[in-house]
Short mmCIF file of C-alpha atoms in Angstrom, two decimals:
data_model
loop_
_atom_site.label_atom_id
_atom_site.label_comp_id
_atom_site.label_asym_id
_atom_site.label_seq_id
_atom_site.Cartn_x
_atom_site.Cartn_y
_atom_site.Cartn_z
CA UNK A 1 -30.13 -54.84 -65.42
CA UNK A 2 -30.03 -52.70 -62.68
CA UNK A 3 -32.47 -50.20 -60.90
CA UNK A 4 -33.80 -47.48 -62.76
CA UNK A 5 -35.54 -44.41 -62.35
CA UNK A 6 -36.74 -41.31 -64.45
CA UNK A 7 -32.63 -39.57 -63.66
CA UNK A 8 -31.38 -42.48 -65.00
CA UNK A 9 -33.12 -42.35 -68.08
CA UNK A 10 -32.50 -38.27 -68.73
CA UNK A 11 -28.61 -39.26 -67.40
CA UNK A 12 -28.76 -41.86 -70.48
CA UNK A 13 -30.08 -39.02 -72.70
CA UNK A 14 -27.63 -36.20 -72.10
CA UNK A 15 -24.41 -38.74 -72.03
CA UNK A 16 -25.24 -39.71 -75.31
CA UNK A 17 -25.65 -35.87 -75.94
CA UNK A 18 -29.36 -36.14 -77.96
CA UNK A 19 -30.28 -32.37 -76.28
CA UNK A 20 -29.62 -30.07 -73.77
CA UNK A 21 -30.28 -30.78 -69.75
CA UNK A 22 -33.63 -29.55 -69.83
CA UNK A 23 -35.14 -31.04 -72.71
CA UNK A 24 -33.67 -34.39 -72.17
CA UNK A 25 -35.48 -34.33 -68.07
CA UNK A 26 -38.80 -33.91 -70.82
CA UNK A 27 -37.93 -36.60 -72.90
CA UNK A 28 -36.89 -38.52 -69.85
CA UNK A 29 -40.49 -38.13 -68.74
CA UNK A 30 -42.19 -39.48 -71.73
CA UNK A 31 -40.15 -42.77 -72.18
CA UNK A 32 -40.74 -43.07 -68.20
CA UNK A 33 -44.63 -41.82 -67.41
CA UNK A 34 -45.96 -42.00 -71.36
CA UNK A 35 -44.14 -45.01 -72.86
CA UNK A 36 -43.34 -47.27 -69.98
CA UNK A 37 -46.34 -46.59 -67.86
CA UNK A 38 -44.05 -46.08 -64.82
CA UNK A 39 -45.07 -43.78 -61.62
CA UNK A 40 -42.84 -40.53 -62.10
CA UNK A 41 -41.38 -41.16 -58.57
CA UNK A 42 -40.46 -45.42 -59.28
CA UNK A 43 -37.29 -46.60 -58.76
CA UNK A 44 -37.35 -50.06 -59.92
CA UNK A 45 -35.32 -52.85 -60.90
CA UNK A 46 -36.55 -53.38 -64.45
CA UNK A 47 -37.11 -56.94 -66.41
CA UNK A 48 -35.16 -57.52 -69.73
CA UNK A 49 -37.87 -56.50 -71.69
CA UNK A 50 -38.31 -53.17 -70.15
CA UNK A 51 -34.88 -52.51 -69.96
CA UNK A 52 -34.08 -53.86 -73.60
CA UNK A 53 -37.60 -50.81 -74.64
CA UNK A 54 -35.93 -48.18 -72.65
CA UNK A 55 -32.46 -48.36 -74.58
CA UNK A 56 -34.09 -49.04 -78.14
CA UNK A 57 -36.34 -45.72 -77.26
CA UNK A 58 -33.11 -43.69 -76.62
CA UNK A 59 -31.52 -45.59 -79.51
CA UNK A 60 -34.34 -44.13 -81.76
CA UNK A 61 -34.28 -40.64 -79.83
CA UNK A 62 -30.18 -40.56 -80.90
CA UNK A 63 -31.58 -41.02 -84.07
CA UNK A 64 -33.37 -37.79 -84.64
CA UNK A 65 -36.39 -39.72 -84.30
CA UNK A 66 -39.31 -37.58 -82.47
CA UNK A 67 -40.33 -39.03 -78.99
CA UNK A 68 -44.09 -38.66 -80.34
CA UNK A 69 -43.82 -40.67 -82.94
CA UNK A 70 -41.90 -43.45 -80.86
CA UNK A 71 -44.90 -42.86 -78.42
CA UNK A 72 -47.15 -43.24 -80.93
CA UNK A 73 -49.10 -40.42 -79.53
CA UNK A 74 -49.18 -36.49 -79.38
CA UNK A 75 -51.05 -34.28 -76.07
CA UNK A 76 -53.02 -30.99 -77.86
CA UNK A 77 -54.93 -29.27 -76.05
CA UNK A 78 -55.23 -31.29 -73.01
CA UNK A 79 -56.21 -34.14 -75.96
CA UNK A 80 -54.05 -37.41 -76.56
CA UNK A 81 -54.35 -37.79 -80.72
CA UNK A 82 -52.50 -40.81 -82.38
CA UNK A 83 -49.65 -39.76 -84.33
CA UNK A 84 -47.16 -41.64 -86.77
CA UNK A 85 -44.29 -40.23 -89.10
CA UNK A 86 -47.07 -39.93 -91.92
CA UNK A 87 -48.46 -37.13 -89.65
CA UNK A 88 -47.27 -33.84 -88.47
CA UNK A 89 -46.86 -33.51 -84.90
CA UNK A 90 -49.24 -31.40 -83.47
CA UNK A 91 -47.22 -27.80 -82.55
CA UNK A 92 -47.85 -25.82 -78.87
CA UNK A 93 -48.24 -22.45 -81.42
CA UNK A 94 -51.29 -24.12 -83.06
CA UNK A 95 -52.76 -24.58 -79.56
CA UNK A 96 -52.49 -20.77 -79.71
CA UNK A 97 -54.50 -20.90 -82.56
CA UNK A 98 -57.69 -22.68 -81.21
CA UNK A 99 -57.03 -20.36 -78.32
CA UNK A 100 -57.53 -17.46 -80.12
CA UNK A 101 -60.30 -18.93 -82.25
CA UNK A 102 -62.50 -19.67 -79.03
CA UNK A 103 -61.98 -16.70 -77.41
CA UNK A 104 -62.83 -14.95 -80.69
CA UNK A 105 -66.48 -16.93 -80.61
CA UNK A 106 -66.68 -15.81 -77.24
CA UNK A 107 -66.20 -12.59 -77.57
CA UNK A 108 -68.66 -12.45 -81.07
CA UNK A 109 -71.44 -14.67 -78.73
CA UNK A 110 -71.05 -17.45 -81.50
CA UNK A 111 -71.91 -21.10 -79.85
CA UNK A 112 -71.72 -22.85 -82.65
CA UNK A 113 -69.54 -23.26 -85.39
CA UNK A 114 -69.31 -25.61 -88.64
CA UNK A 115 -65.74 -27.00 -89.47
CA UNK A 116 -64.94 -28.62 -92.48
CA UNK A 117 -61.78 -30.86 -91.87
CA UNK A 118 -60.06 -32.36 -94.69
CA UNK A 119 -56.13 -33.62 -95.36
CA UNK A 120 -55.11 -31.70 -91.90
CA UNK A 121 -53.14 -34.35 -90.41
CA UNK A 122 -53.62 -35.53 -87.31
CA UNK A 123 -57.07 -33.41 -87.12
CA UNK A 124 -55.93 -31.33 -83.85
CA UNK A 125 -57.73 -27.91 -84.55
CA UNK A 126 -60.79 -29.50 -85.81
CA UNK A 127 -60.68 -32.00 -82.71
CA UNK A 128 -60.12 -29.40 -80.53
CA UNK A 129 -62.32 -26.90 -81.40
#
């Protein structure tokens, strides 16, 4: 076992060489805060179990396997939507989208609008919006 912390688990990450510095400190933060429920400062001395979920998570990251879908769960637009592999991962440039869409309605003085949502995936524009 052993104690662990969040630069333990983005240490695991690069070693095995999944990404770069950066983007394994993110990743590092979703197994740690997201996944494992753990405060972002903890340094802890982790049971089996935990430590047996960490590894298998950064087994399945090595993988090519998208740290949403091991989640289970995708942030949009300040929303948490439930996501598996048979949907897409919400993407940051579609938050761009339903940016640009309210402050279009804004600037027109519309208040309401009527969306018809169907075979979208996880639903995140409609949702949002």
């Amino acid at each position: 076992m052993g104690i662990w912390n969040l630069k333990k688990v983005a240490l695991a990450i690069h070693e095995l060489g999944i990404t770069d510095t950066r983007e394994g400190e993110n990743l590092a933060g979703w197994i740690w805060e997201e996944i494992m429920v753990l405060p972002i400062s903890a340094e802890i001395d982790l049971s089996n179990s935990q430590e047996e979920k960490i590894v298998e998570i950064i087994y399945r990251l090595s993988t090519g396997e998208p740290i949403q879908y091991i989640a289970g769960h995708a942030w949009f637009y300040g929303i948490k939507l439930k996501v598996t592999p048979d949907v897409l991962i919400p993407r940051p440039e579609t938050e761009e989208l339903v940016a640009w869409i309210l402050e279009d309605l804004k600037n027109t003085g519309h208040d309401k609008i009527r969306i018809l949502d169907i075979g979208t995936g996880s639903g995140c524009i409609a949702i949002a919006l």
